[in-house]
Amino acid sequence: MNDDGLTIWLTGLSGAGKSTIATLLASRLIERGAAVEILDGDEVRTNLSAGLGFSKEDRDTNIRRIGYVANLLTRNGVHVIVAAISPYRAVREEVREKIGRFLEVYVECPIDVLADRDVKGLYRKALAGQLDHFTGVSDPYEAPQRPDVRVNSSAETVEESVAKVLIAIDDLGQPDLATGTDG
Ligand code: ADX
């Protein structure tokens, strides 16, 4: 593994598996000798973004803050794994352009599966009309159109999803292979 940092940005609905994938991916990268940090939406919102809500403006602010920290770490050789819904395409593109070494991973899961799992009980409330601005039910989610990696937690295991991300990371680090040259 080379010494360049990288931001691996997991976007997807609440409960889709972003944090679970982030945790296993972090272990795999640490095993390979990388310096790794996870920036998880739920945790960021209890400190760096404490006080922010779920309006478009507050979510965009949250994503810009996460992007700012991810950029600082990435340029110092850290592999940063972001796990945040990040529902708006424009601000995702903005942070991608700032950071440069960036992989966008779309963590997909059908909404009916999420509503069945409903670990936090939020889907039930949102579907009953008791929770405004809940992503995917009463608030928008702009899915990536060309993510670098697409994983699906209703169709594959966490191990399989993480393996896909690791392949994409390896492809980034091997430009000769990616361009098909053999020099
Ligand atoms: S983001 O939109 O700004 O990227 P973030 O990932 O930080 O969101 O936080 C999402 C978490 O906040 C969810 O996993 C869920 O636990 C909680 N949450 C509370 N209210 C909402 C809501 N209205 N929409 C989405 N998530 C919510």
GROMACS .gro file of C-alpha atoms and ligand atoms in nm:
model
  210
    1MET     CA    1   0.000   0.000   0.000
    2ASN     CA    2   0.144   0.342  -0.089
    3ASP     CA    3   0.163   0.640   0.150
    4ASP     CA    4  -0.096   0.858  -0.020
    5GLY     CA    5  -0.406   0.940   0.179
    6LEU     CA    6  -0.753   0.886   0.042
    7THR     CA    7  -1.108   0.978   0.136
    8ILE     CA    8  -1.357   0.694   0.099
    9TRP     CA    9  -1.699   0.856   0.118
   10LEU     CA   10  -1.993   0.627   0.197
   11THR     CA   11  -2.330   0.781   0.107
   12GLY     CA   12  -2.671   0.619   0.147
   13LEU     CA   13  -2.990   0.618   0.350
   14SER     CA   14  -3.004   0.585   0.728
   15GLY     CA   15  -2.963   0.220   0.826
   16ALA     CA   16  -2.825   0.115   0.485
   17GLY     CA   17  -2.504  -0.014   0.643
   18LYS     CA   18  -2.258   0.274   0.608
   19SER     CA   19  -2.121   0.253   0.965
   20THR     CA   20  -2.092  -0.127   0.957
   21ILE     CA   21  -1.902  -0.117   0.628
   22ALA     CA   22  -1.685   0.170   0.759
   23THR     CA   23  -1.584  -0.032   1.066
   24LEU     CA   24  -1.484  -0.347   0.874
   25LEU     CA   25  -1.312  -0.145   0.600
   26ALA     CA   26  -1.111   0.040   0.866
   27SER     CA   27  -0.991  -0.293   1.011
   28ARG     CA   28  -0.888  -0.420   0.669
   29LEU     CA   29  -0.693  -0.101   0.593
   30ILE     CA   30  -0.523  -0.103   0.933
   31GLU     CA   31  -0.418  -0.465   0.868
   32ARG     CA   32  -0.251  -0.335   0.550
   33GLY     CA   33  -0.057  -0.077   0.751
   34ALA     CA   34  -0.261   0.233   0.665
   35ALA     CA   35  -0.337   0.520   0.903
   36VAL     CA   36  -0.717   0.532   0.922
   37GLU     CA   37  -0.985   0.761   1.066
   38ILE     CA   38  -1.362   0.718   1.050
   39LEU     CA   39  -1.586   1.025   1.036
   40ASP     CA   40  -1.934   0.892   1.113
   41GLY     CA   41  -2.241   1.115   1.077
   42ASP     CA   42  -2.394   1.016   1.410
   43GLU     CA   43  -2.068   1.085   1.593
   44VAL     CA   44  -1.983   1.405   1.405
   45ARG     CA   45  -2.328   1.537   1.496
   46THR     CA   46  -2.257   1.492   1.868
   47ASN     CA   47  -1.941   1.709   1.857
   48LEU     CA   48  -1.817   1.886   1.542
   49SER     CA   49  -2.171   1.948   1.417
   50ALA     CA   50  -2.357   1.962   1.750
   51GLY     CA   51  -2.661   2.187   1.715
   52LEU     CA   52  -2.715   2.127   1.343
   53GLY     CA   53  -3.050   1.989   1.231
   54PHE     CA   54  -3.168   1.825   0.910
   55SER     CA   55  -3.265   2.115   0.684
   56LYS     CA   56  -3.082   2.124   0.350
   57GLU     CA   57  -2.872   2.412   0.478
   58ASP     CA   58  -2.769   2.231   0.798
   59ARG     CA   59  -2.695   1.905   0.615
   60ASP     CA   60  -2.479   2.091   0.362
   61THR     CA   61  -2.294   2.260   0.649
   62ASN     CA   62  -2.243   1.920   0.814
   63ILE     CA   63  -2.103   1.772   0.490
   64ARG     CA   64  -1.871   2.072   0.432
   65ARG     CA   65  -1.733   2.034   0.787
   66ILE     CA   66  -1.675   1.663   0.739
   67GLY     CA   67  -1.516   1.738   0.401
   68TYR     CA   68  -1.287   1.998   0.557
   69VAL     CA   69  -1.156   1.755   0.819
   70ALA     CA   70  -1.132   1.473   0.564
   71ASN     CA   71  -0.922   1.698   0.340
   72LEU     CA   72  -0.679   1.786   0.620
   73LEU     CA   73  -0.631   1.421   0.706
   74THR     CA   74  -0.614   1.296   0.348
   75ARG     CA   75  -0.339   1.537   0.252
   76ASN     CA   76  -0.140   1.405   0.550
   77GLY     CA   77  -0.151   1.047   0.433
   78VAL     CA   78  -0.452   0.925   0.627
   79HIS     CA   79  -0.722   0.700   0.483
   80VAL     CA   80  -1.045   0.871   0.588
   81ILE     CA   81  -1.369   0.676   0.581
   82VAL     CA   82  -1.676   0.900   0.589
   83ALA     CA   83  -2.013   0.747   0.676
   84ALA     CA   84  -2.281   1.013   0.636
   85ILE     CA   85  -2.613   1.012   0.451
   86SER     CA   86  -2.491   1.315   0.251
   87PRO     CA   87  -2.815   1.332   0.053
   88TYR     CA   88  -2.730   1.625  -0.176
   89ARG     CA   89  -2.528   1.567  -0.492
   90ALA     CA   90  -2.391   1.919  -0.533
   91VAL     CA   91  -2.216   1.934  -0.195
   92ARG     CA   92  -2.082   1.579  -0.241
   93GLU     CA   93  -1.927   1.696  -0.569
   94GLU     CA   94  -1.791   2.007  -0.398
   95VAL     CA   95  -1.603   1.808  -0.133
   96ARG     CA   96  -1.485   1.554  -0.390
   97GLU     CA   97  -1.327   1.833  -0.595
   98LYS     CA   98  -1.160   1.988  -0.290
   99ILE     CA   99  -1.014   1.660  -0.168
  100GLY     CA  100  -0.904   1.513  -0.502
  101ARG     CA  101  -0.806   1.164  -0.385
  102PHE     CA  102  -1.161   1.052  -0.329
  103LEU     CA  103  -1.376   0.744  -0.380
  104GLU     CA  104  -1.753   0.775  -0.369
  105VAL     CA  105  -1.923   0.457  -0.246
  106TYR     CA  106  -2.299   0.434  -0.282
  107VAL     CA  107  -2.440   0.207  -0.008
  108GLU     CA  108  -2.774   0.100  -0.151
  109CYS     CA  109  -3.063  -0.071   0.022
  110PRO     CA  110  -3.431  -0.075  -0.077
  111ILE     CA  111  -3.644   0.144   0.145
  112ASP     CA  112  -3.883  -0.142   0.233
  113VAL     CA  113  -3.590  -0.342   0.372
  114LEU     CA  114  -3.479  -0.038   0.573
  115ALA     CA  115  -3.832   0.014   0.704
  116ASP     CA  116  -3.842  -0.355   0.809
  117ARG     CA  117  -3.503  -0.337   0.986
  118ASP     CA  118  -3.573   0.005   1.141
  119VAL     CA  119  -3.308  -0.032   1.413
  120LYS     CA  120  -3.368   0.323   1.545
  121GLY     CA  121  -3.748   0.327   1.496
  122LEU     CA  122  -3.719   0.635   1.275
  123TYR     CA  123  -3.871   0.484   0.957
  124ARG     CA  124  -4.187   0.384   1.145
  125LYS     CA  125  -4.228   0.740   1.272
  126ALA     CA  126  -4.151   0.896   0.935
  127LEU     CA  127  -4.388   0.663   0.748
  128ALA     CA  128  -4.659   0.746   1.004
  129GLY     CA  129  -4.611   1.115   0.921
  130GLN     CA  130  -4.461   1.191   1.262
  131LEU     CA  131  -4.110   1.285   1.145
  132ASP     CA  132  -4.050   1.567   0.900
  133HIS     CA  133  -3.735   1.585   0.691
  134PHE     CA  134  -3.653   1.216   0.726
  135THR     CA  135  -3.429   1.115   0.436
  136GLY     CA  136  -3.592   0.884   0.183
  137VAL     CA  137  -3.941   0.926   0.330
  138SER     CA  138  -4.016   1.293   0.394
  139ASP     CA  139  -3.691   1.444   0.263
  140PRO     CA  140  -3.495   1.390  -0.060
  141TYR     CA  141  -3.202   1.158  -0.126
  142GLU     CA  142  -3.014   1.230  -0.447
  143ALA     CA  143  -2.850   0.899  -0.535
  144PRO     CA  144  -2.505   0.913  -0.697
  145GLN     CA  145  -2.528   0.879  -1.075
  146ARG     CA  146  -2.174   0.747  -1.128
  147PRO     CA  147  -2.038   0.628  -0.792
  148ASP     CA  148  -1.689   0.477  -0.796
  149VAL     CA  149  -1.828   0.175  -0.609
  150ARG     CA  150  -2.184   0.054  -0.560
  151VAL     CA  151  -2.264  -0.186  -0.277
  152ASN     CA  152  -2.598  -0.327  -0.167
  153SER     CA  153  -2.648  -0.439   0.190
  154SER     CA  154  -2.970  -0.625   0.111
  155ALA     CA  155  -2.798  -0.841  -0.154
  156GLU     CA  156  -2.443  -0.896  -0.029
  157THR     CA  157  -2.256  -0.952   0.298
  158VAL     CA  158  -2.051  -0.680   0.467
  159GLU     CA  159  -1.739  -0.878   0.371
  160GLU     CA  160  -1.844  -0.871   0.004
  161SER     CA  161  -1.915  -0.498   0.014
  162VAL     CA  162  -1.580  -0.424   0.178
  163ALA     CA  163  -1.402  -0.644  -0.077
  164LYS     CA  164  -1.548  -0.432  -0.360
  165VAL     CA  165  -1.420  -0.114  -0.196
  166LEU     CA  166  -1.074  -0.263  -0.144
  167ILE     CA  167  -1.054  -0.356  -0.513
  168ALA     CA  168  -1.139   0.004  -0.608
  169ILE     CA  169  -0.871   0.132  -0.368
  170ASP     CA  170  -0.614  -0.102  -0.520
  171ASP     CA  171  -0.710   0.012  -0.871
  172LEU     CA  172  -0.646   0.375  -0.768
  173GLY     CA  173  -0.301   0.288  -0.640
  174GLN     CA  174  -0.202   0.108  -0.961
  175PRO     CA  175  -0.231   0.354  -1.251
  176ASP     CA  176  -0.036   0.122  -1.482
  177LEU     CA  177  -0.296  -0.148  -1.443
  178ALA     CA  178  -0.583   0.098  -1.476
  179THR     CA  179  -0.453   0.231  -1.809
  180GLY     CA  180  -0.354  -0.111  -1.935
  181THR     CA  181   0.013  -0.020  -1.989
  182ASP     CA  182   0.274  -0.268  -1.880
  183GLY     CA  183   0.575  -0.040  -1.827
  184ADX     S1  184  -2.654   1.407   0.678
  184ADX     O1  185  -2.776   1.416   0.597
  184ADX     O2  186  -2.617   1.536   0.738
  184ADX     O3  187  -2.541   1.345   0.605
  184ADX     P1  188  -2.592   1.232   0.900
  184ADX     O4  189  -2.537   1.110   0.834
  184ADX     O5  190  -2.496   1.331   0.959
  184ADX     O6  191  -2.692   1.305   0.797
  184ADX     O7  192  -2.692   1.189   1.019
  184ADX     C1  193  -2.791   1.094   0.994
  184ADX     C2  194  -2.835   1.026   1.124
  184ADX     O8  195  -2.913   1.116   1.200
  184ADX     C3  196  -2.927   0.908   1.093
  184ADX     O9  197  -2.855   0.787   1.090
  184ADX     C4  198  -3.028   0.910   1.202
  184ADX    O10  199  -2.984   0.831   1.311
  184ADX     C5  200  -3.030   1.052   1.251
  184ADX     N1  201  -3.147   1.131   1.208
  184ADX     C6  202  -3.227   1.200   1.291
  184ADX     N2  203  -3.320   1.269   1.222
  184ADX     C7  204  -3.298   1.243   1.090
  184ADX     C8  205  -3.361   1.287   0.970
  184ADX     N3  206  -3.464   1.371   0.971
  184ADX     N4  207  -3.312   1.242   0.852
  184ADX     C9  208  -3.208   1.158   0.851
  184ADX     N5  209  -3.143   1.112   0.961
  184ADX    C10  210  -3.188   1.156   1.082
   0.00000   0.00000   0.00000
